[in-house]
Coordinates of C-alpha atoms in Angstrom, one line a residue:
M1 CA -26.5 -6.1 -85.5
A2 CA -24.5 -3.0 -84.7
A3 CA -23.8 -2.3 -81.1
T4 CA -26.2 0.2 -79.4
P5 CA -24.4 3.5 -78.7
L6 CA -24.7 5.6 -75.5
P7 CA -27.7 8.0 -75.4
Q8 CA -26.9 11.1 -77.5
L9 CA -30.0 13.2 -78.5
T10 CA -31.3 13.5 -74.9
V11 CA -33.6 16.3 -73.8
K12 CA -31.0 17.9 -71.5
A13 CA -28.3 17.8 -74.2
I14 CA -30.6 19.4 -76.8
I15 CA -31.8 22.2 -74.4
L16 CA -28.2 23.0 -73.3
G17 CA -27.0 23.0 -76.9
I18 CA -29.7 25.5 -77.9
V19 CA -28.9 27.8 -75.1
L20 CA -25.1 27.8 -75.7
S21 CA -25.7 28.2 -79.5
V22 CA -27.6 31.5 -78.9
V23 CA -25.2 32.8 -76.3
L24 CA -22.0 32.0 -78.2
A25 CA -23.5 33.4 -81.4
G26 CA -24.2 36.7 -79.8
A27 CA -20.8 37.0 -78.2
N28 CA -19.0 36.2 -81.5
A29 CA -21.2 38.6 -83.4
Y30 CA -19.8 41.4 -81.3
L31 CA -16.2 40.2 -81.4
G32 CA -16.3 39.7 -85.2
L33 CA -17.7 43.2 -85.8
F34 CA -15.3 44.8 -83.4
A35 CA -12.0 43.0 -84.2
G36 CA -12.7 41.1 -87.4
L37 CA -12.1 37.8 -85.6
T38 CA -14.3 35.1 -84.1
V39 CA -13.3 32.3 -81.8
S40 CA -14.0 28.6 -82.3
A41 CA -16.6 27.6 -79.8
S42 CA -16.3 23.8 -79.9
I43 CA -13.9 23.4 -77.1
P44 CA -15.4 26.0 -74.8
A45 CA -18.8 24.5 -75.4
A46 CA -17.5 21.0 -74.6
V47 CA -16.0 22.3 -71.3
I48 CA -19.2 24.1 -70.3
S49 CA -21.2 21.1 -71.2
M50 CA -19.1 18.8 -69.1
A51 CA -19.4 21.1 -66.1
I52 CA -23.2 21.4 -66.4
L53 CA -24.0 17.8 -67.4
S54 CA -21.8 16.4 -64.7
L55 CA -24.6 17.5 -62.3
F56 CA -26.7 14.7 -63.8
K57 CA -25.8 11.1 -62.9
S58 CA -26.7 9.8 -66.4
S59 CA -24.5 12.1 -68.5
N60 CA -22.0 10.7 -70.9
I61 CA -19.3 11.7 -73.5
L62 CA -21.6 11.5 -76.5
E63 CA -24.1 13.9 -74.9
N64 CA -21.3 16.4 -74.3
N65 CA -20.3 15.9 -77.9
I66 CA -23.9 16.7 -79.0
V67 CA -24.0 19.9 -76.9
Q68 CA -20.7 21.2 -78.4
T69 CA -22.0 20.3 -81.9
A70 CA -25.0 22.6 -81.6
A71 CA -23.2 25.3 -79.7
S72 CA -20.4 25.6 -82.2
A73 CA -22.9 26.0 -85.0
G74 CA -24.1 29.2 -83.5
E75 CA -20.6 30.7 -83.4
S76 CA -19.9 29.7 -87.0
L77 CA -23.2 31.1 -88.2
A78 CA -22.4 34.4 -86.5
A79 CA -19.2 34.5 -88.5
G80 CA -21.0 34.0 -91.8
V81 CA -23.5 36.7 -90.9
I82 CA -21.2 39.5 -89.6
F83 CA -18.7 38.9 -92.5
T84 CA -21.4 39.8 -95.1
L85 CA -24.8 41.2 -94.1
P86 CA -23.4 44.4 -92.5
A87 CA -22.2 45.2 -96.0
L88 CA -25.9 45.9 -96.9
I89 CA -25.9 48.6 -94.1
L90 CA -22.7 50.1 -95.5
L91 CA -24.1 50.1 -99.0
G92 CA -27.2 52.0 -97.8
Y93 CA -29.5 49.2 -98.8
W94 CA -30.7 48.6 -95.3
E95 CA -31.0 51.0 -92.4
V96 CA -31.5 48.2 -89.9
F97 CA -31.2 44.5 -90.0
D98 CA -34.5 43.1 -91.1
N99 CA -35.4 40.1 -88.9
L100 CA -37.1 38.0 -91.6
W101 CA -34.4 38.6 -94.2
V102 CA -31.6 37.8 -91.8
M103 CA -33.4 34.6 -90.7
A104 CA -34.0 33.6 -94.3
I105 CA -30.5 34.3 -95.6
A106 CA -28.5 33.1 -92.6
G107 CA -30.8 30.2 -91.7
L108 CA -31.1 28.8 -95.2
G109 CA -27.4 29.3 -95.9
G110 CA -26.4 27.6 -92.6
L111 CA -28.7 24.6 -93.3
L112 CA -27.4 24.2 -96.8
G113 CA -23.9 24.2 -95.3
V114 CA -24.9 21.2 -93.1
L115 CA -26.4 19.4 -96.1
F116 CA -23.5 20.1 -98.5
T117 CA -21.0 18.5 -96.1
I118 CA -22.8 15.3 -95.4
P119 CA -21.4 13.6 -98.6
L120 CA -17.9 14.9 -97.7
R121 CA -17.6 13.3 -94.2
R122 CA -16.2 9.9 -95.3
S123 CA -13.9 11.5 -97.9
L124 CA -12.3 14.1 -95.7
I125 CA -12.4 12.4 -92.2
V126 CA -12.1 8.7 -92.9
E127 CA -10.3 8.4 -96.3
E128 CA -8.2 11.7 -96.4
G129 CA -7.6 11.5 -92.6
L130 CA -7.3 15.3 -92.3
T131 CA -6.3 16.6 -88.9
Y132 CA -9.1 19.0 -88.0
P133 CA -7.2 20.5 -85.1
E134 CA -10.2 21.9 -83.1
G135 CA -12.1 18.7 -83.7
T136 CA -9.1 16.6 -82.5
A137 CA -8.6 18.9 -79.5
T138 CA -12.3 18.8 -78.7
A139 CA -12.2 15.0 -78.7
E140 CA -9.2 15.0 -76.4
V141 CA -11.1 17.3 -74.0
L142 CA -14.2 15.1 -74.1
R143 CA -12.2 11.9 -73.6
V144 CA -10.2 13.2 -70.7
G145 CA -13.3 14.6 -69.0
D146 CA -15.0 11.2 -69.5
S147 CA -12.1 9.4 -67.8
A148 CA -11.7 11.9 -65.0
R149 CA -11.7 9.2 -62.3
A150 CA -8.9 7.2 -63.9
R151 CA -5.3 7.9 -62.9
V152 CA -4.2 8.8 -66.4
G153 CA -7.4 10.7 -67.0
G154 CA -6.8 12.7 -63.8
T155 CA -3.3 13.6 -64.9
G156 CA -4.7 14.6 -68.3
I157 CA -7.2 16.8 -66.7
A158 CA -4.5 18.5 -64.7
Y159 CA -2.6 19.3 -67.9
L160 CA -5.7 20.5 -69.5
A161 CA -6.7 22.7 -66.6
W162 CA -3.3 24.3 -66.1
A163 CA -3.0 25.0 -69.8
G164 CA -6.5 26.4 -69.8
V165 CA -5.7 28.8 -67.0
C166 CA -2.5 29.8 -68.8
G167 CA -4.2 30.4 -72.1
A168 CA -7.0 32.3 -70.3
L169 CA -4.7 34.6 -68.4
A170 CA -2.6 35.3 -71.5
K171 CA -5.7 36.3 -73.5
L172 CA -7.1 38.4 -70.6
S173 CA -3.8 40.2 -70.1
E174 CA -3.4 41.0 -73.8
T175 CA -6.9 41.7 -75.0
G176 CA -8.7 42.7 -71.9
L177 CA -6.3 44.3 -69.4
R178 CA -4.1 45.5 -72.3
I179 CA -0.9 44.8 -70.3
W180 CA 1.0 43.9 -73.5
E181 CA 0.4 43.9 -77.2
G182 CA -0.7 40.8 -79.0
T183 CA 1.7 41.2 -81.9
A184 CA 5.5 41.8 -82.0
Q185 CA 6.3 43.4 -85.3
A186 CA 8.6 45.8 -87.0
A187 CA 9.3 47.1 -90.5
G188 CA 11.7 49.4 -92.3
F189 CA 12.7 50.5 -95.8
L190 CA 15.6 49.0 -97.7
G191 CA 16.6 51.9 -99.9
Q192 CA 14.0 54.3 -100.9
S193 CA 10.8 52.2 -100.8
T194 CA 11.4 48.4 -100.5
I195 CA 9.7 47.2 -97.4
A196 CA 11.3 44.7 -95.0
Y197 CA 8.8 43.3 -92.4
V198 CA 9.0 40.9 -89.5
G199 CA 6.2 40.0 -87.2
A200 CA 4.6 37.3 -85.1
N201 CA 1.3 37.0 -83.3
L202 CA 1.8 36.0 -79.7
S203 CA -1.4 33.9 -79.3
P204 CA -0.9 30.6 -77.4
A205 CA -3.9 29.3 -79.3
L206 CA -2.1 29.7 -82.7
L207 CA 0.9 28.0 -81.2
S208 CA -1.3 25.1 -80.3
V209 CA -3.0 25.0 -83.7
G210 CA 0.5 24.5 -85.2
Y211 CA 1.3 21.8 -82.8
I212 CA -1.9 19.9 -83.6
V213 CA -1.7 20.2 -87.4
G214 CA 2.0 19.3 -87.5
L215 CA 5.1 20.5 -89.3
N216 CA 4.0 19.9 -93.0
I217 CA 0.9 22.0 -93.0
A218 CA 2.4 24.6 -90.6
V219 CA 5.4 25.2 -92.9
L220 CA 3.2 25.4 -96.0
V221 CA 1.1 28.1 -94.3
L222 CA 4.3 30.0 -93.5
A223 CA 5.5 29.5 -97.1
G224 CA 2.3 31.3 -98.2
G225 CA 3.1 34.1 -95.9
V226 CA 6.6 34.4 -97.2
I227 CA 5.3 34.6 -100.8
S228 CA 3.1 37.6 -99.7
W229 CA 5.3 39.4 -97.3
Y230 CA 8.9 38.7 -98.5
V231 CA 8.3 38.6 -102.2
A232 CA 5.1 40.3 -103.3
I233 CA 4.9 43.2 -100.9
P234 CA 8.6 44.3 -101.4
I235 CA 8.3 44.0 -105.1
Y236 CA 5.1 46.1 -105.1
S237 CA 6.5 48.8 -102.8
T238 CA 9.6 49.0 -104.9
F239 CA 8.1 49.4 -108.4
F240 CA 4.5 50.6 -107.8
L241 CA 4.5 52.9 -104.8
E242 CA 5.6 56.0 -106.7
G243 CA 2.5 56.1 -108.8
N244 CA 0.0 55.6 -105.9
P245 CA -0.6 58.8 -104.0
A246 CA -2.8 57.0 -101.4
L247 CA -0.1 54.6 -100.5
Q248 CA 2.5 57.3 -100.5
A249 CA 0.5 59.1 -97.8
V250 CA 0.3 55.9 -95.8
A251 CA 4.1 55.5 -96.2
E252 CA 4.6 58.7 -94.2
Q253 CA 3.0 56.9 -91.2
G254 CA 5.7 54.2 -91.2
A255 CA 6.7 51.0 -93.0
V256 CA 4.4 48.8 -90.9
D257 CA 1.3 50.8 -91.9
L258 CA 2.4 50.8 -95.5
A259 CA 3.0 47.0 -95.5
F260 CA -0.5 46.3 -94.3
A261 CA -2.0 48.8 -96.6
I262 CA -0.4 47.1 -99.6
W263 CA -1.4 43.7 -98.3
T264 CA -5.0 44.8 -97.7
S265 CA -5.5 46.6 -101.0
Q266 CA -3.4 44.4 -103.3
I267 CA -1.5 41.4 -102.1
R268 CA -4.2 39.5 -100.3
Y269 CA -6.0 39.1 -103.7
L270 CA -3.1 36.8 -104.6
G271 CA -4.6 34.5 -102.0
V272 CA -8.0 34.9 -103.4
G273 CA -6.8 33.8 -106.9
A274 CA -4.9 30.9 -105.3
M275 CA -8.0 29.9 -103.4
L276 CA -10.1 29.9 -106.6
V277 CA -7.8 27.5 -108.3
G278 CA -7.2 25.5 -105.2
G279 CA -10.9 25.2 -104.5
I280 CA -11.6 23.9 -108.0
W281 CA -8.7 21.5 -107.8
A282 CA -9.8 20.2 -104.4
L283 CA -13.3 19.4 -105.7
V284 CA -11.8 17.7 -108.8
S285 CA -9.5 15.7 -106.5
M286 CA -12.3 14.6 -104.3
R287 CA -14.8 13.9 -107.0
G288 CA -14.5 10.1 -106.7
S289 CA -15.0 10.1 -103.0
I290 CA -17.9 12.6 -103.2
I291 CA -19.7 10.6 -105.9
S292 CA -19.0 7.4 -104.0
G293 CA -20.4 8.9 -100.8
V294 CA -23.6 10.0 -102.6
K295 CA -24.1 6.6 -104.3
S296 CA -23.4 4.6 -101.1
G297 CA -25.9 6.8 -99.2
L298 CA -28.6 6.3 -101.8
A299 CA -27.8 2.6 -102.0
Q300 CA -28.1 2.1 -98.2
Y301 CA -31.4 3.9 -98.2
R302 CA -32.8 1.9 -101.1
E303 CA -31.6 -1.4 -99.7
G304 CA -32.7 -0.7 -96.2
T305 CA -29.3 -1.4 -94.7
L306 CA -29.0 1.8 -92.6
A307 CA -30.3 0.0 -89.5
T308 CA -27.6 -2.7 -89.8
T309 CA -24.7 -0.3 -90.6
V310 CA -22.5 0.4 -87.6
H311 CA -23.8 3.5 -85.9
T312 CA -20.6 5.5 -86.3
E313 CA -21.0 5.3 -90.1
R314 CA -24.7 6.3 -90.4
D315 CA -25.0 9.7 -92.1
T316 CA -28.3 11.5 -92.8
P317 CA -30.0 9.5 -95.6
M318 CA -29.0 10.9 -99.0
P319 CA -32.6 11.3 -100.3
F320 CA -33.2 13.6 -97.3
V321 CA -30.0 15.6 -98.2
L322 CA -31.0 16.1 -101.8
G323 CA -34.6 16.8 -100.9
G324 CA -33.5 19.3 -98.3
V325 CA -31.3 21.2 -100.8
G326 CA -34.1 21.4 -103.3
L327 CA -36.5 22.6 -100.6
F328 CA -34.2 25.3 -99.2
V329 CA -33.3 26.6 -102.6
V330 CA -36.9 27.7 -103.4
P331 CA -37.3 30.5 -100.8
I332 CA -33.8 31.7 -101.7
F333 CA -34.9 32.0 -105.3
A334 CA -38.0 34.0 -104.1
L335 CA -35.8 36.4 -102.1
Y336 CA -33.6 37.0 -105.2
V337 CA -36.6 37.8 -107.3
V338 CA -37.7 40.5 -104.8
V339 CA -34.2 42.1 -105.0
V340 CA -33.6 42.0 -108.8
D341 CA -37.3 42.0 -109.9
S342 CA -36.5 39.4 -112.6
A343 CA -37.2 35.7 -112.4
G344 CA -34.6 34.9 -115.0
I345 CA -31.8 36.8 -113.3
A346 CA -32.9 35.4 -109.9
L347 CA -32.7 31.9 -111.4
A348 CA -29.2 32.5 -112.6
M349 CA -28.3 33.9 -109.1
T350 CA -29.8 30.8 -107.5
L351 CA -27.9 28.4 -109.8
V352 CA -24.6 30.2 -109.0
M353 CA -25.4 30.0 -105.3
V354 CA -26.0 26.3 -105.4
V355 CA -23.0 25.4 -107.5
A356 CA -20.6 27.8 -105.7
G357 CA -22.1 27.0 -102.4
F358 CA -21.3 23.3 -102.7
L359 CA -17.8 24.1 -104.2
F360 CA -16.8 26.5 -101.5
S361 CA -18.4 24.5 -98.7
A362 CA -16.1 21.6 -99.8
V363 CA -13.2 24.0 -99.9
A364 CA -14.0 25.4 -96.4
A365 CA -14.4 21.9 -95.1
Y366 CA -11.0 20.9 -96.6
M367 CA -9.2 24.0 -95.3
S368 CA -10.7 23.6 -91.9
G369 CA -9.1 20.1 -91.8
L370 CA -5.7 21.7 -92.6
V371 CA -5.5 24.8 -90.4
G372 CA -8.6 24.7 -88.2
S373 CA -11.9 26.6 -88.2
S374 CA -10.4 29.6 -86.3
N375 CA -7.9 30.2 -89.1
N376 CA -10.2 29.1 -92.0
P377 CA -10.3 32.2 -94.3
V378 CA -14.1 32.0 -95.0
S379 CA -13.9 35.7 -95.9
G380 CA -11.5 34.8 -98.7
I381 CA -13.9 32.2 -100.0
T382 CA -16.7 34.8 -99.9
I383 CA -14.7 37.4 -101.7
A384 CA -14.1 34.9 -104.5
T385 CA -17.9 34.2 -104.6
I386 CA -18.7 37.9 -104.7
L387 CA -16.2 38.5 -107.4
F388 CA -17.7 35.9 -109.7
S389 CA -21.3 36.8 -108.8
A390 CA -20.7 40.5 -109.4
L391 CA -19.1 39.8 -112.8
L392 CA -22.1 37.7 -113.8
L393 CA -24.5 40.3 -112.6
L394 CA -22.6 43.0 -114.3
F395 CA -23.2 41.1 -117.5
L396 CA -26.9 40.4 -116.8
L397 CA -27.9 43.7 -115.2
G398 CA -25.4 46.2 -116.5
N399 CA -24.5 49.0 -114.1
E400 CA -28.0 50.5 -113.8
G401 CA -30.2 50.8 -110.8
G402 CA -27.5 50.1 -108.2
T403 CA -28.9 46.6 -107.4
G404 CA -25.8 44.7 -108.7
P405 CA -23.6 45.1 -105.6
V406 CA -26.5 44.3 -103.3
A407 CA -27.4 41.1 -105.3
A408 CA -23.8 40.0 -105.2
I409 CA -23.7 40.5 -101.4
L410 CA -26.8 38.4 -101.0
I411 CA -25.3 35.5 -103.0
G412 CA -22.1 35.8 -101.0
A413 CA -24.0 35.9 -97.7
V414 CA -25.8 32.6 -98.3
I415 CA -22.5 31.0 -99.4
C416 CA -20.5 32.5 -96.5
C417 CA -23.0 31.1 -94.0
A418 CA -22.8 27.7 -95.7
A419 CA -19.0 27.7 -95.9
A420 CA -18.7 28.8 -92.2
I421 CA -21.0 26.0 -91.1
A422 CA -19.3 23.5 -93.4
G423 CA -15.9 24.0 -91.8
D424 CA -17.5 23.8 -88.3
N425 CA -19.6 20.7 -89.2
L426 CA -16.5 18.7 -90.2
Q427 CA -14.7 19.7 -87.1
D428 CA -17.6 18.4 -85.0
L429 CA -17.8 15.3 -87.0
K430 CA -14.1 14.7 -86.6
A431 CA -14.5 14.9 -82.8
G432 CA -17.5 12.6 -83.1
Y433 CA -15.5 10.2 -85.2
I434 CA -12.8 10.0 -82.5
V435 CA -15.2 9.5 -79.6
G436 CA -17.6 7.1 -81.4
A437 CA -20.6 9.3 -82.1
T438 CA -23.4 8.8 -84.7
P439 CA -22.9 11.2 -87.6
W440 CA -26.6 11.7 -88.4
R441 CA -27.3 12.7 -84.8
Q442 CA -24.6 15.3 -85.0
Q443 CA -25.9 16.6 -88.3
V444 CA -29.3 17.0 -86.8
M445 CA -27.9 19.0 -83.9
Q446 CA -25.9 21.2 -86.3
A447 CA -29.2 22.1 -87.9
V448 CA -30.8 22.7 -84.5
G449 CA -27.9 25.0 -83.6
V450 CA -28.3 27.0 -86.8
V451 CA -32.0 27.5 -86.3
S452 CA -31.5 28.5 -82.7
A453 CA -28.9 31.1 -83.4
V454 CA -30.6 32.7 -86.3
L455 CA -33.8 33.4 -84.4
L456 CA -31.9 36.0 -82.3
M457 CA -29.3 37.1 -84.8
A458 CA -31.1 40.2 -86.1
P459 CA -32.0 41.6 -82.7
I460 CA -28.4 41.2 -81.5
L461 CA -27.1 42.9 -84.6
N462 CA -29.6 45.8 -84.3
L463 CA -28.6 46.2 -80.6
L464 CA -25.0 46.6 -81.6
L465 CA -25.9 48.8 -84.6
Q466 CA -27.8 51.1 -82.3
A467 CA -25.3 51.1 -79.5
Y468 CA -22.1 51.5 -81.5
G469 CA -22.8 52.0 -85.2
I470 CA -21.2 49.9 -88.0
G471 CA -18.5 51.1 -90.3
A472 CA -16.1 54.1 -90.2
P473 CA -16.3 56.1 -86.9
T474 CA -18.3 59.4 -87.1
A475 CA -18.7 62.3 -84.7
E476 CA -22.1 60.9 -83.7
Q477 CA -20.7 57.3 -83.2
P478 CA -16.9 57.6 -82.5
N479 CA -16.7 53.9 -81.2
S480 CA -18.3 52.4 -84.3
L481 CA -17.7 48.8 -84.9
L482 CA -15.4 48.6 -88.0
A483 CA -16.7 45.3 -89.4
P484 CA -13.6 44.8 -91.5
Q485 CA -14.7 41.8 -93.5
A486 CA -18.1 43.3 -94.3
T487 CA -16.4 46.5 -95.4
L488 CA -14.1 44.5 -97.7
M489 CA -17.1 42.7 -99.1
A490 CA -18.9 46.0 -99.9
S491 CA -15.7 47.3 -101.5
V492 CA -15.3 44.3 -103.7
A493 CA -19.0 44.3 -104.8
Q494 CA -18.8 48.1 -105.6
G495 CA -15.3 47.6 -107.2
V496 CA -16.5 45.2 -109.8
F497 CA -19.3 47.6 -110.9
G498 CA -16.9 50.5 -110.7
D499 CA -13.8 48.7 -112.2
G500 CA -11.7 49.1 -109.1
L501 CA -10.4 45.6 -108.3
P502 CA -6.7 44.5 -108.7
W503 CA -7.4 41.9 -111.3
P504 CA -3.7 41.3 -112.1
M505 CA -3.3 40.1 -108.5
V506 CA -6.2 37.7 -108.7
A507 CA -4.7 36.3 -111.9
G508 CA -1.2 36.1 -110.4
G509 CA -2.6 34.2 -107.4
A510 CA -4.3 31.8 -109.8
G511 CA -0.9 31.2 -111.5
I512 CA 0.7 30.6 -108.1
G513 CA -2.0 28.1 -107.3
V514 CA -1.4 26.2 -110.6
L515 CA 2.4 26.0 -109.9
I516 CA 1.8 24.6 -106.4
I517 CA -0.5 22.0 -107.7
V518 CA 2.2 20.9 -110.2
I519 CA 4.7 20.6 -107.3
D520 CA 2.3 18.7 -105.2
E521 CA 1.4 16.2 -108.0
W522 CA 5.2 15.7 -108.6
A523 CA 5.7 15.0 -104.9
K524 CA 2.7 12.6 -105.0
R525 CA 4.0 10.7 -108.0
S526 CA 7.5 10.5 -106.5
G527 CA 6.1 8.8 -103.4
R528 CA 7.4 11.6 -101.1
A529 CA 5.9 11.9 -97.6
W530 CA 6.1 15.7 -97.8
R531 CA 3.2 17.1 -99.7
A532 CA 2.1 20.6 -100.7
P533 CA -1.7 21.0 -100.7
V534 CA -2.4 24.2 -102.5
L535 CA -5.1 25.4 -100.1
A536 CA -2.6 25.4 -97.2
V537 CA -0.3 27.7 -99.1
A538 CA -3.3 29.9 -100.3
V539 CA -4.3 30.3 -96.7
G540 CA -0.9 31.6 -95.8
I541 CA -0.9 34.0 -98.8
Y542 CA -4.3 35.4 -97.7
L543 CA -3.6 35.7 -94.0
P544 CA -1.3 38.2 -92.3
L545 CA 2.3 36.8 -91.9
E546 CA 2.0 37.4 -88.1
L547 CA -0.6 34.6 -87.8
A548 CA 1.6 32.1 -89.8
V549 CA 4.6 32.5 -87.5
P550 CA 3.2 31.0 -84.3
I551 CA 1.6 28.2 -86.3
A552 CA 5.0 27.4 -87.8
V553 CA 6.6 27.4 -84.3
G554 CA 4.0 24.9 -83.1
G555 CA 4.6 22.7 -86.1
V556 CA 8.3 22.7 -85.3
L557 CA 7.6 21.7 -81.7
A558 CA 5.4 18.9 -82.9
Y559 CA 8.2 17.6 -85.2
I560 CA 10.8 17.7 -82.5
V561 CA 8.6 15.9 -80.0
G562 CA 7.6 13.3 -82.7
R563 CA 11.3 12.5 -83.4
R564 CA 11.8 11.3 -79.9
Q565 CA 11.7 7.5 -79.6
G566 CA 8.5 6.2 -78.1
V567 CA 6.4 9.4 -78.6
K568 CA 3.6 8.8 -81.0
E569 CA 1.1 11.2 -82.5
R570 CA 3.0 14.1 -81.1
G571 CA 2.3 12.9 -77.5
R572 CA -1.1 12.6 -75.8
T573 CA -0.1 14.9 -73.0
G574 CA 1.2 17.5 -75.5
M575 CA -2.1 17.3 -77.4
L576 CA -4.0 17.9 -74.1
F577 CA -1.8 20.8 -73.1
A578 CA -2.3 22.4 -76.6
A579 CA -6.1 21.8 -76.3
G580 CA -6.1 23.5 -72.9
L581 CA -4.3 26.6 -74.3
I582 CA -6.9 26.8 -77.1
T583 CA -9.7 26.3 -74.5
G584 CA -8.6 29.0 -72.1
E585 CA -8.0 31.6 -74.8
A586 CA -11.4 30.9 -76.5
L587 CA -13.4 31.0 -73.3
V588 CA -11.9 34.3 -72.2
G589 CA -12.4 35.7 -75.7
I590 CA -16.1 35.0 -75.4
V591 CA -16.5 36.0 -71.8
M592 CA -14.8 39.4 -72.3
A593 CA -17.5 40.4 -74.8
I594 CA -20.0 40.6 -71.9
P595 CA -18.5 43.5 -69.9
I596 CA -17.6 45.3 -73.1
V597 CA -21.2 45.2 -74.4
V598 CA -22.7 46.0 -71.0
S599 CA -20.4 49.0 -70.5
E600 CA -20.3 50.0 -74.1
N601 CA -16.5 50.6 -73.6
P602 CA -14.0 48.4 -75.4
D603 CA -11.4 49.5 -72.9
V604 CA -13.5 48.8 -69.8
L605 CA -10.9 46.2 -68.4
A606 CA -7.8 48.0 -69.6
L607 CA -5.1 48.8 -67.0
P608 CA -3.1 52.1 -67.2
F609 CA 0.2 50.6 -68.2
D610 CA 1.5 48.8 -71.2
L611 CA 4.6 46.5 -71.5
G612 CA 4.5 46.7 -75.3
S613 CA 5.2 43.3 -76.9
V614 CA 7.9 42.3 -74.4
G615 CA 5.5 40.7 -72.0
G616 CA 3.7 38.8 -74.7
I617 CA 7.0 37.5 -76.1
V618 CA 8.1 36.2 -72.6
V619 CA 4.7 34.5 -72.1
F620 CA 4.7 33.0 -75.6
V621 CA 8.2 31.5 -75.2
A622 CA 7.4 30.3 -71.7
L623 CA 4.2 28.5 -72.9
A624 CA 6.1 27.0 -75.9
A625 CA 8.7 25.7 -73.5
A626 CA 6.0 24.3 -71.2
L627 CA 4.2 22.6 -74.2
Y628 CA 7.5 21.0 -75.2
R629 CA 8.3 19.7 -71.7
V630 CA 4.8 18.4 -71.1
A631 CA 4.8 16.6 -74.5
Q632 CA 8.2 14.9 -73.7
R633 CA 6.7 13.2 -70.7
D634 CA 5.0 10.7 -73.0
S635 CA 8.5 9.3 -73.8
T636 CA 9.0 8.4 -70.2
R637 CA 6.0 6.1 -70.4
A638 CA 7.0 4.4 -73.6

């Protein structure tokens, strides 16, 4: 018989998980609408859980893991919602967020995301052995907290705490107090119009992500950025700027503004095309493991061997997974019928949603394992979904009645919520795999976290809509929340029906994806340790270059540390310090939303002076040096 695990689904862990799920979902909904970014909540939730559950004598590491599992689901669901559903406000389809519709779309999408990833757990976590940086960092946080009384554990907590304070102060100084800028960047023109750009985000959390994922993936993400910013953007500005009056007007504002305008309107679609190809290839590559996972799950259920399977390998029984998917699809079909007033078209929409939902949930889960949930371009996945859905609906509906863009957004919204939860689910399961949790219990808590967050999502969104407005600022609402992803989704949906998308860029990105797959397969057949997974490069193409630079710096640090004799797995102390930097920045990112919302002033904490990017550079270099020195200390123990 398998060993009995520590208690996990306890009453106090479930209640705390529900509360944190709601709180973190609300905070991230604001941050996502305001800045276009959300923060991973796994580590902050683990830290908060350890602080609260330590008041109980019977608390343990697996209870803390259960709490962070539910809490992070709320944050991820918020990302899926705010990236898509505000587009219905921007399209004029909704005047306010309807509570029942939001609950149905986000809740069913999130629950499907949980179910879609259950067959992927063994393939991605056990067999592929993907890093899942936030999951790995969360596990380190949990293990150090659990061994707090031990000598080494106490030392680890000191590293974790100091790094957390440093990360928190850096985030507060940059985003809250506005003492310095979060990005150092410059651009100029070579000749008449060719853009030359350099830039780096100064986030300690991104440095830490690079350290955790390692050199290979970090360099590939940077390579994708190089393709966009040092090849595609200069070529486009050189040969296509003259015939584009809108971009010529932006050029008068400066080279930096022009570079981002070209990237936003054109070049990022290279990443969308590469993701489409990479997503299909990832699913093809994993087909054996996925089929095996489904078959073994069904076999265990039929043979009654679940009870004798070691608890760390017990997933939710496969019949429940398949039955749940079938059950949740029915109300989604009913919603689509209401929108398009056609059962046949609604059936086609539902089939697209199910197939694309599983495909892109697998892609999101895979990319999350490469670069982490915080840098997982779920919006790119959703754009690809809306592109395909809109084209299908254009064929089925034509361009009459104006329901096509709305229907495409509704398909994308369900898939976006599923993909966001999928990436988060695998991060949590990775943490659980490291600390010895039971997978099915975590999967249950993911579902609990989704349901908890969705109950209050519409009221929170309506509060923000009323207080600030959503979309471009107006005279009545000058501080409107820009909702950049939702604005892009609305533009894509309308662009298909209005023939306004850069299709050559999407096709070019697909070609780049095919080329990278060929290179990776050559490296695989040659037995080389260095690999080139296409989705890592696609992420770099899609993201701004500034985000790839600190990730690459962290990867280089990990390589240097790993080369030192006696240091293994990039150093435990280094991993703890990196986890602390992520923890501190994420916690402050969430907490800062509170005074901003209460005061209705995004600059409520800002001080009346600005050091530009110099202060941020100094702090970034100092923390990179501290990470390196701390990580080296493992070599003295070897």
